Structures are given as structure tokens and as C-alpha cells.
Coordinates of C-alpha atoms in Angstrom, one line a residue:
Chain A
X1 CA 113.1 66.7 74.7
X2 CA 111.9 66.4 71.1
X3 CA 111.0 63.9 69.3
X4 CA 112.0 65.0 66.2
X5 CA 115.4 66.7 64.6
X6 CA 116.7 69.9 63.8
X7 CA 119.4 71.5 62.6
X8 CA 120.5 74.5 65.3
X9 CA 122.3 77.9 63.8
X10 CA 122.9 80.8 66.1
X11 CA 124.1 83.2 64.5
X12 CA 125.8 86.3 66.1
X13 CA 125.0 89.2 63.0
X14 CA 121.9 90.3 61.1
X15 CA 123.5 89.8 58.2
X16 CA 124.6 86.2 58.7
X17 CA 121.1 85.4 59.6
X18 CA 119.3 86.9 57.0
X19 CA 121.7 85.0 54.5
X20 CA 121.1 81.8 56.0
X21 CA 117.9 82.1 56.6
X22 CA 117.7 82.6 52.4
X23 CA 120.2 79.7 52.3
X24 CA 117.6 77.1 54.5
X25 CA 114.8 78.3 52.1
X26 CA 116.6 77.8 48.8
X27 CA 117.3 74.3 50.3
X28 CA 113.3 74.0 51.1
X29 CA 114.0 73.4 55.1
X30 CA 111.4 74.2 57.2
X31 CA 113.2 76.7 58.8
X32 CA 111.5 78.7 62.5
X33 CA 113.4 81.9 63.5
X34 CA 113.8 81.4 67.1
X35 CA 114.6 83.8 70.0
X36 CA 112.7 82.5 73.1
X37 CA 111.7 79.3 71.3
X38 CA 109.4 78.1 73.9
X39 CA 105.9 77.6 71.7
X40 CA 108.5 75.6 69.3
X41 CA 109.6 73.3 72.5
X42 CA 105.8 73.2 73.9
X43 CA 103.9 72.8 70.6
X44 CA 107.0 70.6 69.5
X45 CA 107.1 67.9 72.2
X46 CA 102.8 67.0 71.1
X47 CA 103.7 67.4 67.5
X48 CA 101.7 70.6 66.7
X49 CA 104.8 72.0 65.6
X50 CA 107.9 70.9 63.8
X51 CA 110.6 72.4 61.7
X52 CA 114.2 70.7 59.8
X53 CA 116.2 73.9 61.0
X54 CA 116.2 76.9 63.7
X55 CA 117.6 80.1 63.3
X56 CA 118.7 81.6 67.3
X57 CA 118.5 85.0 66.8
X58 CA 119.0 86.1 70.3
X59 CA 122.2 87.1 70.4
X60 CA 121.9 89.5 67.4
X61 CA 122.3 92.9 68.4
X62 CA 119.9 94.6 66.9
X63 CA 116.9 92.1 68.3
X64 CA 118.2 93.1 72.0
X65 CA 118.1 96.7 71.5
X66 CA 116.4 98.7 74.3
X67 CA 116.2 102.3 74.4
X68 CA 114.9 105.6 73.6
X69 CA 115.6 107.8 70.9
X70 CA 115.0 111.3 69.9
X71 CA 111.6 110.7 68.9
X72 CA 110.6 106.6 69.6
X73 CA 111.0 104.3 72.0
X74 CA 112.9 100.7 70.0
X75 CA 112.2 98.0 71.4
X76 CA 114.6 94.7 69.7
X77 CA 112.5 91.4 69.3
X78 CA 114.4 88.9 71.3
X79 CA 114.3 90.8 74.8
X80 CA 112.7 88.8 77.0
X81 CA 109.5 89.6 78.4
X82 CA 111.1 89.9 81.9
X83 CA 113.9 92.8 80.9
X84 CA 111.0 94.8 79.5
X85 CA 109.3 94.9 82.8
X86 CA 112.2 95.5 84.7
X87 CA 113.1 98.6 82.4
X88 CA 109.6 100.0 82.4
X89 CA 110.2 101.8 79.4
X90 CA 106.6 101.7 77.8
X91 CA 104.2 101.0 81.3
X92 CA 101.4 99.7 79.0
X93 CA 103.7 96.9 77.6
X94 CA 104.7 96.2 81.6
X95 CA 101.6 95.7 82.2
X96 CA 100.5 93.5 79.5
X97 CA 103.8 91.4 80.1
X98 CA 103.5 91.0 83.6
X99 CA 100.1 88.9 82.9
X100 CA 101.4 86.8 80.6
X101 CA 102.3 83.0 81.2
X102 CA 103.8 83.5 85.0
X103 CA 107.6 84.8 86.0
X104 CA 109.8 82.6 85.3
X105 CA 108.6 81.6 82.0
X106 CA 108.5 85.2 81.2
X107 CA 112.3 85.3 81.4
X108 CA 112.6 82.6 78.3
X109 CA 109.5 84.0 76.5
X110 CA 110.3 86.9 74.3
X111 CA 108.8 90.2 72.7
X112 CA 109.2 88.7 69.1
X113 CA 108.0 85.6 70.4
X114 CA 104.7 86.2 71.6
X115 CA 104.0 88.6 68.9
X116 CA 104.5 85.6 66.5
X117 CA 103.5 82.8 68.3
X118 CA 100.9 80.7 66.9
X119 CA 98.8 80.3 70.3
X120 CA 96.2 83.0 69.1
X121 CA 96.1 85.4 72.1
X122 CA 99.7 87.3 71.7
X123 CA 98.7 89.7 73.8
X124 CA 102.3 91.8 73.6
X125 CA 101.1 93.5 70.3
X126 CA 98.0 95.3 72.0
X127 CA 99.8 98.1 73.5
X128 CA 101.6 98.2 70.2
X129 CA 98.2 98.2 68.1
X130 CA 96.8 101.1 70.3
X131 CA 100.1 103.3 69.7
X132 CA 100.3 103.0 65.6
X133 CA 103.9 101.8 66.1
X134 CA 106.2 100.5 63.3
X135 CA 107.4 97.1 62.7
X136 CA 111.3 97.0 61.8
X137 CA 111.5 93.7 59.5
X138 CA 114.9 92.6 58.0
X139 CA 114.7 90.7 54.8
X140 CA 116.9 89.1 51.7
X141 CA 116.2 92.8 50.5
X142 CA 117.2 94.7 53.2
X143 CA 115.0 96.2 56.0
X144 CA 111.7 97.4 55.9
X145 CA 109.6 99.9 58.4
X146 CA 106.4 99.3 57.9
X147 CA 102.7 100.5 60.4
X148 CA 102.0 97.6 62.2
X149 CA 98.4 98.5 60.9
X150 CA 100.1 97.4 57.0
X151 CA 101.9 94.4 58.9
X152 CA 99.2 93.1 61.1
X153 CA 96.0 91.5 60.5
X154 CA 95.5 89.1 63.2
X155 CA 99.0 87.9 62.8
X156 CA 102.3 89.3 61.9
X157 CA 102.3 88.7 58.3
X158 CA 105.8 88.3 57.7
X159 CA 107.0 86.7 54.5
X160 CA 109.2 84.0 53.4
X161 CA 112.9 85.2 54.5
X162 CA 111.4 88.1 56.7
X163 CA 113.1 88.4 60.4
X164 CA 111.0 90.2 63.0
X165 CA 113.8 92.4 64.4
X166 CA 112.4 95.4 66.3
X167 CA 109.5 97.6 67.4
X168 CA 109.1 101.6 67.2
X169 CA 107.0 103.5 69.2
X170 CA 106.6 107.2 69.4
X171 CA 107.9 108.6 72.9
X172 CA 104.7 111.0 72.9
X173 CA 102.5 107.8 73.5
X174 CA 104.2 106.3 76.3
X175 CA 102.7 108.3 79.2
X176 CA 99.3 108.0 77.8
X177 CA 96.7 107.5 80.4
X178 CA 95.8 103.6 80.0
X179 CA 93.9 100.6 81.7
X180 CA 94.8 96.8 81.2
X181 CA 92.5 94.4 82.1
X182 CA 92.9 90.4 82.2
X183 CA 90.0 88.5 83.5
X184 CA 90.6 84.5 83.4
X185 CA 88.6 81.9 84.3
X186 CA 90.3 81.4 87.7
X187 CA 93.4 81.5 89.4
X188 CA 96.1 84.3 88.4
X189 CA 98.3 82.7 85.6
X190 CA 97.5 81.5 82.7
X191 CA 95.7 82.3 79.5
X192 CA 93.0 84.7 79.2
X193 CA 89.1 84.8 78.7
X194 CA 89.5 88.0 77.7
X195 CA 92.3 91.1 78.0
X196 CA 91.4 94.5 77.1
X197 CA 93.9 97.3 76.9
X198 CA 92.6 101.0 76.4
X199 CA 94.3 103.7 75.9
X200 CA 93.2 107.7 76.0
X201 CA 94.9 109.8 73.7
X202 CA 93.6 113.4 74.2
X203 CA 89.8 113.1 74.7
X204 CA 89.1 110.1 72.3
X205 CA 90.0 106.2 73.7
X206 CA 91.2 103.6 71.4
X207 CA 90.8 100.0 73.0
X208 CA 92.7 96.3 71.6
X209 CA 91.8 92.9 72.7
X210 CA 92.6 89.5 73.1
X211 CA 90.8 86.2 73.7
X212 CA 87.5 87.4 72.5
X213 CA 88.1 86.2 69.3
X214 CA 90.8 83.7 67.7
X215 CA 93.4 86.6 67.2
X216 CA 93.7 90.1 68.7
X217 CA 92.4 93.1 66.9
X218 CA 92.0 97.0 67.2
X219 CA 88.9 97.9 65.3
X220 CA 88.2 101.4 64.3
X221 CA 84.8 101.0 63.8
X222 CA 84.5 100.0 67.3
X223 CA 86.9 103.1 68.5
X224 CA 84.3 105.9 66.3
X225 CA 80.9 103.8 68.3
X226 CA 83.1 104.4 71.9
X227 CA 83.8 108.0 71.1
X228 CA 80.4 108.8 70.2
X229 CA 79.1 111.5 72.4
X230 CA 75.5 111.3 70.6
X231 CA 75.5 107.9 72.5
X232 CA 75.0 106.9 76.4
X233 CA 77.2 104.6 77.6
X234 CA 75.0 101.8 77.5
X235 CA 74.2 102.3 73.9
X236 CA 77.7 102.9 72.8
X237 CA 78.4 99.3 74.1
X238 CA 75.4 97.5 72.9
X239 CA 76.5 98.9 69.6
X240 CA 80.2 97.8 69.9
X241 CA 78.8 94.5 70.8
X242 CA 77.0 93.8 67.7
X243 CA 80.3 95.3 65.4
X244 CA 83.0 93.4 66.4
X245 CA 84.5 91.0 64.4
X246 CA 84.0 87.6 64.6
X247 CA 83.9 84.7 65.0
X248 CA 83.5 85.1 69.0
X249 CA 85.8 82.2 70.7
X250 CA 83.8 79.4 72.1
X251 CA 85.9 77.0 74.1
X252 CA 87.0 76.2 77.7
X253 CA 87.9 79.0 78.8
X254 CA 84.5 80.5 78.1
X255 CA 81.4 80.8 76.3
X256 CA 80.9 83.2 73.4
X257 CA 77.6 84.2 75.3
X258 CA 79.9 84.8 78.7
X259 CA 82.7 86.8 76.6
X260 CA 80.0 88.9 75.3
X261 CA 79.1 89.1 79.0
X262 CA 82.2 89.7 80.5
X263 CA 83.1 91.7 77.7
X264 CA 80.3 94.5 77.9
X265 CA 81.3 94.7 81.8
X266 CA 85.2 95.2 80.8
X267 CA 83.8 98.4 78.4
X268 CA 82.3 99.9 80.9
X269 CA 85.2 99.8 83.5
X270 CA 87.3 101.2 80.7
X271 CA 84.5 103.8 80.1
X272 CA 84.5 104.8 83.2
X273 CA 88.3 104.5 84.7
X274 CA 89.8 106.2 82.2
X275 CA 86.5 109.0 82.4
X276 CA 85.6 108.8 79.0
X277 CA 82.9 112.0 78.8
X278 CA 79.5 110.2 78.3
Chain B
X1 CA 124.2 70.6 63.0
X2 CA 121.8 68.2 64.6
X3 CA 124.0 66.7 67.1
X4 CA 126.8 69.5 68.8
X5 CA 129.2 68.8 71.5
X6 CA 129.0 71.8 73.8
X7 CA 130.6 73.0 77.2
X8 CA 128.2 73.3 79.8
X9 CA 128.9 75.1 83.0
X10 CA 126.8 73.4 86.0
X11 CA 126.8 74.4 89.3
X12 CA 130.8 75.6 89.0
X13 CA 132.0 73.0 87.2
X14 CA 132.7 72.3 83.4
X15 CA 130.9 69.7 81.2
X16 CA 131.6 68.5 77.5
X17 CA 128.7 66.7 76.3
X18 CA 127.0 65.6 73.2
X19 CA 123.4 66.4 72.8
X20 CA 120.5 66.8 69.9
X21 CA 119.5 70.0 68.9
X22 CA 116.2 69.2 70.2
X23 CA 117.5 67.7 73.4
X24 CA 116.4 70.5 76.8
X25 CA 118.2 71.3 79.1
X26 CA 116.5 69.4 81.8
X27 CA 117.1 66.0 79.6
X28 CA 120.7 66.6 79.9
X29 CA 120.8 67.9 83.3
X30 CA 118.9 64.2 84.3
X31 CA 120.1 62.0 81.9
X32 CA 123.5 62.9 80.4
X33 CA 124.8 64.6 83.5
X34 CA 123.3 62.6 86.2
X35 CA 121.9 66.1 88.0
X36 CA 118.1 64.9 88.8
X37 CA 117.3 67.3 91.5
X38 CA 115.5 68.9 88.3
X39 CA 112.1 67.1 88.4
X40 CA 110.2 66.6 85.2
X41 CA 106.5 67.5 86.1
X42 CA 104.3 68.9 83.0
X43 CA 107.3 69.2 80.8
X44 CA 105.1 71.9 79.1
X45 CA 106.5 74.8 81.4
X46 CA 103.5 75.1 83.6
X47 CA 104.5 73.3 86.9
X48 CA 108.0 74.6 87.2
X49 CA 109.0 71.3 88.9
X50 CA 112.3 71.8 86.8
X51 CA 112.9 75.4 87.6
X52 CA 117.2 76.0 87.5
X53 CA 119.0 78.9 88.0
X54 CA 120.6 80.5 84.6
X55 CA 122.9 83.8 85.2
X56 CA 121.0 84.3 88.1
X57 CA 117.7 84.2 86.8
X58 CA 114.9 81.5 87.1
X59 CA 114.4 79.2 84.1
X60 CA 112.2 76.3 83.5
X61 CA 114.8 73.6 82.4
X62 CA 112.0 72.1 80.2
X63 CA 111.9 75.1 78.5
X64 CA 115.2 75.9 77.4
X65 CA 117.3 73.6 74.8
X66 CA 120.7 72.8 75.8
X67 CA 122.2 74.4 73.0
X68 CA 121.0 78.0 74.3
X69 CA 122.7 77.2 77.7
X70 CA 126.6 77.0 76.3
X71 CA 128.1 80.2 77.9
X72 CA 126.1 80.8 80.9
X73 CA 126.2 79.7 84.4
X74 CA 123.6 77.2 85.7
X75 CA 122.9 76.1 89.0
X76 CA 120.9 73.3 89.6
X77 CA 119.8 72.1 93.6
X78 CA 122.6 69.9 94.0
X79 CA 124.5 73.3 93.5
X80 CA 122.9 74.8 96.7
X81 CA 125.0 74.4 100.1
X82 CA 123.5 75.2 103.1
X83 CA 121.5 78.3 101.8
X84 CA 119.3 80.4 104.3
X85 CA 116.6 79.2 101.9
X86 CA 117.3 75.4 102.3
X87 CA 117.0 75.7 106.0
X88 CA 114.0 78.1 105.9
X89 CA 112.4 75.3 104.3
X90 CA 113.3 72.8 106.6
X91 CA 112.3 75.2 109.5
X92 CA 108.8 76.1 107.9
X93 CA 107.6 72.7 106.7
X94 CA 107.7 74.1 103.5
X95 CA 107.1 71.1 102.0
X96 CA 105.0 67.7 102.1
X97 CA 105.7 64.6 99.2
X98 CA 109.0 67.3 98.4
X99 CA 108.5 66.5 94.8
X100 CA 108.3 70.1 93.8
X101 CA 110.5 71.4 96.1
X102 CA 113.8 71.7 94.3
X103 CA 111.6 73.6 91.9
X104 CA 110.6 76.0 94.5
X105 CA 113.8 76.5 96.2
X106 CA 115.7 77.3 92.6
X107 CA 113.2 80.2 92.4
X108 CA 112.9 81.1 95.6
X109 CA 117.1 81.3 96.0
X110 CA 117.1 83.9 92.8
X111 CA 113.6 86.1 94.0
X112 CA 115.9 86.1 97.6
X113 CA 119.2 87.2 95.5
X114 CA 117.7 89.7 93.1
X115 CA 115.0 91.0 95.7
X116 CA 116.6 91.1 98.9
X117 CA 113.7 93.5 99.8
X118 CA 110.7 91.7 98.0
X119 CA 107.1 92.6 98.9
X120 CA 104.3 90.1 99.3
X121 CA 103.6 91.6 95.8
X122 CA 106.9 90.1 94.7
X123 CA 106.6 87.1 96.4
X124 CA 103.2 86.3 95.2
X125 CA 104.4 86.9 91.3
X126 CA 107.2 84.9 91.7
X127 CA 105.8 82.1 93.4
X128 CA 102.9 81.9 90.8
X129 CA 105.7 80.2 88.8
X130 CA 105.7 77.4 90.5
X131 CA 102.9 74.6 91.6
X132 CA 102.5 72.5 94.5
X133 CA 99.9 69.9 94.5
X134 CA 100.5 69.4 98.4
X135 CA 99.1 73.3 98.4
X136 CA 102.6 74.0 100.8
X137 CA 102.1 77.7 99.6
X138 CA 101.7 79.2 103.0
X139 CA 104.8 77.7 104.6
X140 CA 106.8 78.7 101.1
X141 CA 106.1 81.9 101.5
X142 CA 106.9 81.9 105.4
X143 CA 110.0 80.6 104.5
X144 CA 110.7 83.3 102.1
X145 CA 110.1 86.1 104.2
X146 CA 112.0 84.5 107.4
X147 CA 115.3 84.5 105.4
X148 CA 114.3 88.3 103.9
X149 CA 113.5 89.4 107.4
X150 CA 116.8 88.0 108.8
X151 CA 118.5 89.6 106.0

């Protein structure tokens, strides 16, 4: 239960929510688009998160959407975390959503969801990151494609009146080689110390990650210093070390000296699974 | 709206109530509907003390607001009657104070329903949903795999 008030719309079209969504802002409510609403119920019930008015968008068609197409795999914003396993569409995405939160909560926790969530790790847009995939926004002025490279800079920056509605990725990326890697601090649920996902396209390994520092990123710099052949293993990751960005997290679940740590030994199992030539 | 009067459908049978927008489902299961075989543990969707059964599926009742319930079917414990899993726990010692056990069984019911042939894989994902601070996890799981193995 919450201690504060909202107003509750659940709207059954894009259209309709899209309109009231405008309508909410024009009237300067606070409005949160909602589809698994459980960082608004969490956050909500220790007041680090409040709104006047919530927007239901999971029974919208288009956020549910699941399928292939003739060139990308579309993925609708509102699926649960749970249904994407099960359909094991995109394995890279199962993988990374079976280590988030545990089961059950995965069933209420959504794609949309965890991509926009406030609590920094939102670990769901890594495999998205690593395959160049589009964002599908709908707006007051229609909708918008857009990279997620344009869209994404540590967070989904959507604007005022923008509704996070699906994901595109390109078929050909989907049976990529990959390796996904959580390490915690202990037990098997929970939030990470750090999760790397690497991906080999061709010869050349791209790599995304989480909990290392307050927001996920895929750095190119970091991709050219791990596909240097010029460079021994041990060099390329000493030199990836000293280009991430920063700042390096420094909390309970770890050090920034033991993420740098665990972070160098995680390269090198990637390094070396996925037989990057070195 | 802020307030809504909605139809609930709880363990087979219908409810009109009148709840907040902000109310959860596991308020209104406890307080407005008298069902409190939901326990409220971390209320934070961690401890799954509250764990129902929505459409078949698992859900934390302190994670769900009542308003997203209207139109599908929840079960809560007192919905149970003499399940294979509700004697497995009896016959395993499956539990200890009992406080999480309504919890358990909910999501042990639906792993049972949609995995009739679950692995110790399975059963180890699922169960990570749920905590007991007795540490009854060895007898839980017994009491899983005696009702798949009978199956």
C-alpha cells in the first residue's frame, strides 16, 4: 500500500494513451507510464518515488508484441520478463532476464520496465546495446525509430509525452556467439556487483556492463583496446581498465578497488570463452 | 480516478470492492477481503511471504496494485483444497514457525502445474523466489519432487 494518491488510467489503445498522456501533462500531473509498475510500488512505499497519475500501458497491443519479422526480431515493452524467457526468442536477452530480481518477480517486472527504471543497473538493455537495435518510441507527434545508441546514454532519454513501446533487433544478431556473466556478492538473486555481456560478431567482440558504474554503458573505445591484436591479453585489459568511464560504483555491494578486481577477471573469461585470437 | 470500485475474482468467487489506486493487492486480499493466508513480510517483493496465484502464474501480492488484478483469476491459500502439495508439506516437515509457508506453497502449486516435469534446475529458480528464515529449503524441495515423482 501507498501512502500517497494517484489517479489510475489503463488504457486499451496507443492512441488513447498517447492523448492522455499529453492531457496529464497540459494539466502539469506528474504522470509515470506504467507497465510492470513494480519500482513505482517499491520506491513508492519509502517515498523515493511519487507521481499524481499512472498511465497502465499493459494491455496496449503494440507494447505486448512478440515476434519475428522478415528482417528483426520486435520485442513490445510491457512483456514481462518471464514470457521472454519462455519464448527464447533472442537467447542473450534469456539470459540476462533470467538473472534479474528472482522468478516470480520476474513475472510482474517488465522489458520496458527495467529498461527505464531508475535503480541504475537495468541490465535488459545490454543485449540490446551490443546488437545496435532500435528503440520504437510513440509520442504527441507520432512514432519515432530511433538507434538505441541516439536514445541511450546511461538512461533511456525519453522526453516529455514519449511512450517506450517496442524494441527492434536484427534477426542476423540473434545467434551470435555470447557469454553473460553476473557475479554478486553472495547468494544467487539479487542485484549485481557486476554483469558483463559479450557478444562476438565475426572475429571482433563487443562487451556491455552493468554495476560497475552508476548506469550501464557499451564503450567503443573499450571494444577497439579488446580487439587489438598488437596487444596481449593482459595488456588489452590493463588498458580497458584505465578507459572506462567513470565514476566506478563504491558502495555495499563492492569496492571500486574489488570491481576493478573482479572486473579484469570477468575480461579475461570473456577473452577466453568466447576465443577471442590474442 | 483515485478511488475505483472493481470486481475481483478470488479463489472462484466474485468480489466488488472499493479500493485506492495505490492500494496492492495483498492490502485488499488481508484487509478488505478478510483472505490473510497472504503474509506481509518485506512488502518490498523480496521475501515472497505474499506470493498468490494470478492466471496461473506466481505473483508477489505486494507487488501488484489491485487495480491491475480486475479480470484475472487469483488464488490465494485459502483457495487450496487438499493439494498433493499441501500434504507433501505436511509429510516433509516442510516447514518450522510456518510463517512463510503459504508463500511457498502458492509457488510451489504453479512450478508443480506449469512444470509437471521440473528439473532441480527448475526447482532451484523457482524456489529462489521465496525465503525462509527457518532455512526449511531442503524439506521444500523434498516436498516438491515427492508430488512430481508421484505424478
Amino acid at each position: 500500500m501507498l501512502s500517497f494518491d494517484f489517479d489510475y488510467y489503463k488504457p486499451v489503445t496507443l492512441k488513447e494513451a498517447v492523448q492522455l498522456l499529453e492531457t496529464l501533462e497540459q494539466q502539469e500531473k506528474k504522470t509515470m507510464v506504467f507497465s510492470g509498475g513494480t519500482e513505482l510500488i517499491t520506491l513508492g512505499r519509502i517515498d523515493l518515488s511519487i507521481t499524481e497519475a499512472v498511465i497502465d500501458i499493459k494491455d496496449i497491443q503494440e507494447c505486448r508484441v512478440m515476434g519475428l519479422n522478415e528482417k528483426n526480431l520486435v520485442l513490445g515493452s510491457a512483456l514481462s520478463l518471464t514470457k521472454i524467457e519462455k519464448a527464447n526468442l533472442f537467447p542473450l536477452l534469456t539470459k540476462v532476464s533470467s538473472e534479474i530480481a528472482d522468478h516470480t518477480a520476474r513475472g510482474k517486472i517488465t522489458l520496458g520496465g527495467n529498461i527505464c527504471a531508475k535503480i541504475f543497473y537495468r541490465e535488459a538493455v545490454l543485449p540490446f546495446l551490443l546488437t545496435d537495435s532500435q528503440v520504437i518510441i510513440a509520442g504527441a507527434k507520432g512514432i519515432k525509430v530511433l538507434s538505441i545508441h541516439d536514445i541511450f546514454h546511461e538512461e533511456l532519454q525519453l522526453e516529455k509525452g514519449d511512450i517506450l513501446l517496442q524494441l527492434e533487433t536484427e534477426k542476423s544478431f540473434l545467434g551470435s556467439p555470447f557469454l553473460c556473466i553476473k557475479r554478486r556478492q553472495q547468494w544467487n538473486s539479487g542485484y549485481p556487483l557486476i554483469t558483463i555481456c559479450a557478444l562476438k560478431v565475426g572475429n571482433e567482440i563487443r562487451v556491455a556492463i552493468s554495476g560497475f558504474c552508476p548506469f550501464p554503458f557499451r564503450s567503443k573505445v573499450v571494444e577497439e583496446i579488446l580487439n587489438n591484436d598488437r596487444l596481449s591479453l593482459e595488456e588489452r585489459i590493463n588498458t580497458v581498465i584505465e578507459v572506462l568511464p567513470g565514476p566506478i560504483l563504491n558502495d555495499v555491494e563492492g569496492s571500486s578497488k574489488y570491481r576493478v578486481f573482479v572486473l579484469k577477471n570477468l575480461l579475461r573469461e570473456i577473452m577466453m570463452s568466447l576465443k577471442v585470437e590474442v | 480516478m483515485k478511488t475505483h470500485t472493481i470486481v475481483l475474482n478470488v479463489n472462484r468467487e466474485i468480489h466488488m470492492v472499493t479500493v485506492r489506486s495505490a492500494d496492492t493487492l495483498l492490502y485488499v486480499l488481508r484487509s478488505k477481503l478478510g483472505l490473510t493466508g497472504a503474509k506481509p513480510g518485506c512488502l518490498n517483493g523480496d521475501c515472497g511471504a505474499c506470493t498468490v496465484n494470478v492466471d496461473g502464474w506466481p505473483m508477489k501480492s505486494c507487488l501488484m496494485l489491485a487495480v491491475e488484478a480486475v479480470g484475472k483469476k487469483i488464488t490465494t491459500i485459502e483457495g487450496l483444497k487438499d493439494t498433493p502439495i499441501q500434504q507433501a508439506f505436511v509429510e516433509n516437515f516442510a516447514f518450522q514457525c510456518g510463517y512463510c509457508t503459504p508463500g511457498f506453497i502458492m509457488n510451489c502449486h504453479s512450478l508443480i502445474e506449469q512444470h509437471p516435469d521440473a528439473d532441480d534446475e527448475k526447482i532451484r529458480e523457482w524456489l529462489e523466489s521465496n525465503i525462509c528464515r527457518c532455512t526449511g529449503y531442503e524439506e521444500i524441495k523434498n516436498a516438491i519432487k515427492s508430488v512430481l515423482n508421484k505424478d
